[in-house]
Tab-separated table of C-alpha atoms in Angstrom:
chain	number	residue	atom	x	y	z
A	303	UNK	CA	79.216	100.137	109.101
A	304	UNK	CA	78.785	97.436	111.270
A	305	UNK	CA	78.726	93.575	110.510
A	306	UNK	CA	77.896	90.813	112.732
A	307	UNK	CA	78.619	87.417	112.147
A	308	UNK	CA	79.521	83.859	114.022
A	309	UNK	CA	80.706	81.249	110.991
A	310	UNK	CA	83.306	80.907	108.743
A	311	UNK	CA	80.376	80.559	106.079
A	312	UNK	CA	79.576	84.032	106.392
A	313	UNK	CA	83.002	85.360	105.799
A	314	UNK	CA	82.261	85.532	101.605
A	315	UNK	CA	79.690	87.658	102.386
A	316	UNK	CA	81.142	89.781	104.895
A	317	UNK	CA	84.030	89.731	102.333
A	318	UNK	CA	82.087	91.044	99.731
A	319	UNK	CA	80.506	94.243	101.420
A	320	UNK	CA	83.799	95.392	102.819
A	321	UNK	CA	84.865	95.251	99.151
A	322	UNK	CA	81.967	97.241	98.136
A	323	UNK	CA	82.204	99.302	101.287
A	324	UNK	CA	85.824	99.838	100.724
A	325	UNK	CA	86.567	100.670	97.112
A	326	UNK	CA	87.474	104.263	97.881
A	327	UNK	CA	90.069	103.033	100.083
A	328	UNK	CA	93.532	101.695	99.017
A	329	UNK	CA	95.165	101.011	102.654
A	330	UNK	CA	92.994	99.158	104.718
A	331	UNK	CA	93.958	98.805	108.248
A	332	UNK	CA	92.613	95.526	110.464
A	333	UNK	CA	92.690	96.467	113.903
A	334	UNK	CA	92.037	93.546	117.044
A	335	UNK	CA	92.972	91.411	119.653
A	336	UNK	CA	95.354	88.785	118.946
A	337	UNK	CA	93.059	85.278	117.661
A	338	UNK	CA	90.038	88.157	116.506
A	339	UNK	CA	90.353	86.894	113.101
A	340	UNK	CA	92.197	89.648	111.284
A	341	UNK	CA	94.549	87.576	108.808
A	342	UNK	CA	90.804	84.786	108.303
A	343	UNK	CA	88.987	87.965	107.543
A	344	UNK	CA	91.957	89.038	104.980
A	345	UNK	CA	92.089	85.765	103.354
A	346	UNK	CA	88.885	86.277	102.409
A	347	UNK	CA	88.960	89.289	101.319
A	348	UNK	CA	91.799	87.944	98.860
A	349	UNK	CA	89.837	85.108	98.276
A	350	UNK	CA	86.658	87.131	97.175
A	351	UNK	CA	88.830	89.508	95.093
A	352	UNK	CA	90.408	86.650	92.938
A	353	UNK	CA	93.816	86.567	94.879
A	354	UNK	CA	95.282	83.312	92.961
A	355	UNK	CA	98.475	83.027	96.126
A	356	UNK	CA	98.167	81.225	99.055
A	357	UNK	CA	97.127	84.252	101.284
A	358	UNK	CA	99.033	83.734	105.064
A	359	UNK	CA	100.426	85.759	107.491
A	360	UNK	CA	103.228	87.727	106.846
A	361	UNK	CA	104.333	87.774	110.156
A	362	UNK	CA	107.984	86.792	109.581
A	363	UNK	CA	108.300	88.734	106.140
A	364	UNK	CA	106.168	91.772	107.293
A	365	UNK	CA	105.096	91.827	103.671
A	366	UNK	CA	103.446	89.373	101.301
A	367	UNK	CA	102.567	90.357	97.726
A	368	UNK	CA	99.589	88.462	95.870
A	369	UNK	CA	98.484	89.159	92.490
A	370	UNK	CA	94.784	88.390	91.596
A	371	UNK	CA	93.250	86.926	88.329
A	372	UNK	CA	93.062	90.175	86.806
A	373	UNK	CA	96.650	90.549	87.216
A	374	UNK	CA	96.103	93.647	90.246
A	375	UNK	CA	98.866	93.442	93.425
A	376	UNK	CA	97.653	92.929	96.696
A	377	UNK	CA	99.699	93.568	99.387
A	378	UNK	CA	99.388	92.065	102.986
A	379	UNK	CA	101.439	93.509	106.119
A	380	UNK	CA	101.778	92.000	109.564
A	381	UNK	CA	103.312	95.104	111.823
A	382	UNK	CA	102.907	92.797	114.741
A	383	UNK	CA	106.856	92.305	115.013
A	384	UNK	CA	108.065	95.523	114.385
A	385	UNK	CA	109.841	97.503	116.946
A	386	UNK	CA	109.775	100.546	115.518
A	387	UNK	CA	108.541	102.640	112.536
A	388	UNK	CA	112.038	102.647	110.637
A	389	UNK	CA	111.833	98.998	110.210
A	390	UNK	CA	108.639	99.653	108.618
A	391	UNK	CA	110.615	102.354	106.186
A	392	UNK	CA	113.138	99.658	105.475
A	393	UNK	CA	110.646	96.751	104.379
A	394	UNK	CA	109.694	99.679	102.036
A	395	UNK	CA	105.806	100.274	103.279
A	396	UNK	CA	106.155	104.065	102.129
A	397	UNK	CA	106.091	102.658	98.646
A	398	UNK	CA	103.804	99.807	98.802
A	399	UNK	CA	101.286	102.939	100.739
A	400	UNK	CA	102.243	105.559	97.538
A	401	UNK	CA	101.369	102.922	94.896
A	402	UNK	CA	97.819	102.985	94.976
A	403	UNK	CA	97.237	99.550	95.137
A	404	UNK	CA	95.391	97.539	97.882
A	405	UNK	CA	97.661	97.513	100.778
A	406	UNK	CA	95.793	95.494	104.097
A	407	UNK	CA	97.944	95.995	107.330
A	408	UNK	CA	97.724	93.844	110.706
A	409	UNK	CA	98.345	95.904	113.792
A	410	UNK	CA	98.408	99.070	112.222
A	411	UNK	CA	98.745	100.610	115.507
A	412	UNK	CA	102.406	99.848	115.720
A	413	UNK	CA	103.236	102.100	112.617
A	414	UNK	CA	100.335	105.102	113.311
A	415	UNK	CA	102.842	107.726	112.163
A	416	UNK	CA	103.144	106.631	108.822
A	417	UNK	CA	100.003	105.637	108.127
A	418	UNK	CA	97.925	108.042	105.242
A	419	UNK	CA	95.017	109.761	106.779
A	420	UNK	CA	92.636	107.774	104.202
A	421	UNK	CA	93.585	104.840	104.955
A	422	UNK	CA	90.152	102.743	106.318
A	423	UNK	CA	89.619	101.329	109.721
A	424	UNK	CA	88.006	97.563	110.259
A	425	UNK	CA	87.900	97.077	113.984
A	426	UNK	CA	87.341	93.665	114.672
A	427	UNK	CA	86.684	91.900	117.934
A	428	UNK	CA	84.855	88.792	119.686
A	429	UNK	CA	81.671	88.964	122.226
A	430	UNK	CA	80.392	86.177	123.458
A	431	UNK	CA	81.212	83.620	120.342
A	432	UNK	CA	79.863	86.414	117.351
A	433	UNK	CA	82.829	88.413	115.714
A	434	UNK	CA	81.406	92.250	115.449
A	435	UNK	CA	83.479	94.424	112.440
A	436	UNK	CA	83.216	98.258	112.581
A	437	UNK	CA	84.527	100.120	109.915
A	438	UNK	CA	85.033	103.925	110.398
């Protein structure tokens, strides 16, 4: 799948076919430059799923949980200050990754060796002022 768009107005909709697009998926990873629009894209995501927290960037707390209207956890990772895979282990992602439940992870790349094969790809990246998302 690919999806092109250049506003924040179009991020509902966006929002919306990735959810449709992505319902077999449980771990979603958001892969892109730094300022591509990962954690905007997330929020909403969150937003379109009923996500009743503040969605932000968990960059200092690696993790942030949100719970939606219908009471189902989200969970929201920022890798982007790891250093290596066993801090990962101790923030607990192993579980949050076994539970099931929607798990969307920021620089996924920095934790590739414990990520599920599953787990869904959104590449996202800027040309020339239009955002372009792939999804593998």
């Amino acid at each position: 799948m690919i999806l092109r768009f250049q506003s924040l107005a179009e991020l509902d909709d966006v929002a919306g076919q990735l959810i449709d697009a992505g319902r077999p998926h449980s771990v979603w990873l958001f892969d892109g430059e730094m300022g591509a629009g990962k954690t905007t894209l997330i929020k909403a995501i969150c937003r379109r799923l009923g996500v009743m927290n503040v969605v932000q960037s968990p960059t200092f707390s690696i993790v942030n949980e949100y719970i939606t209207n219908s009471g189902e956890p989200v969970y929201h990772f920022d890798c982007y200050r790891l250093r290596n895979e066993e801090e990962a282990l101790d923030s607990g992602l192993e579980e949050y990754i076994d539970s099931g439940e929607r798990c969307f992870i920021e620089w996924p790349e920095r934790i590739a060796g414990l990520l599920p094969p599953d787990a869904w790809t959104l590449h996202l990246r800027v040309e020339e002022g239009e955002r372009i998302l792939e999804t593998n």
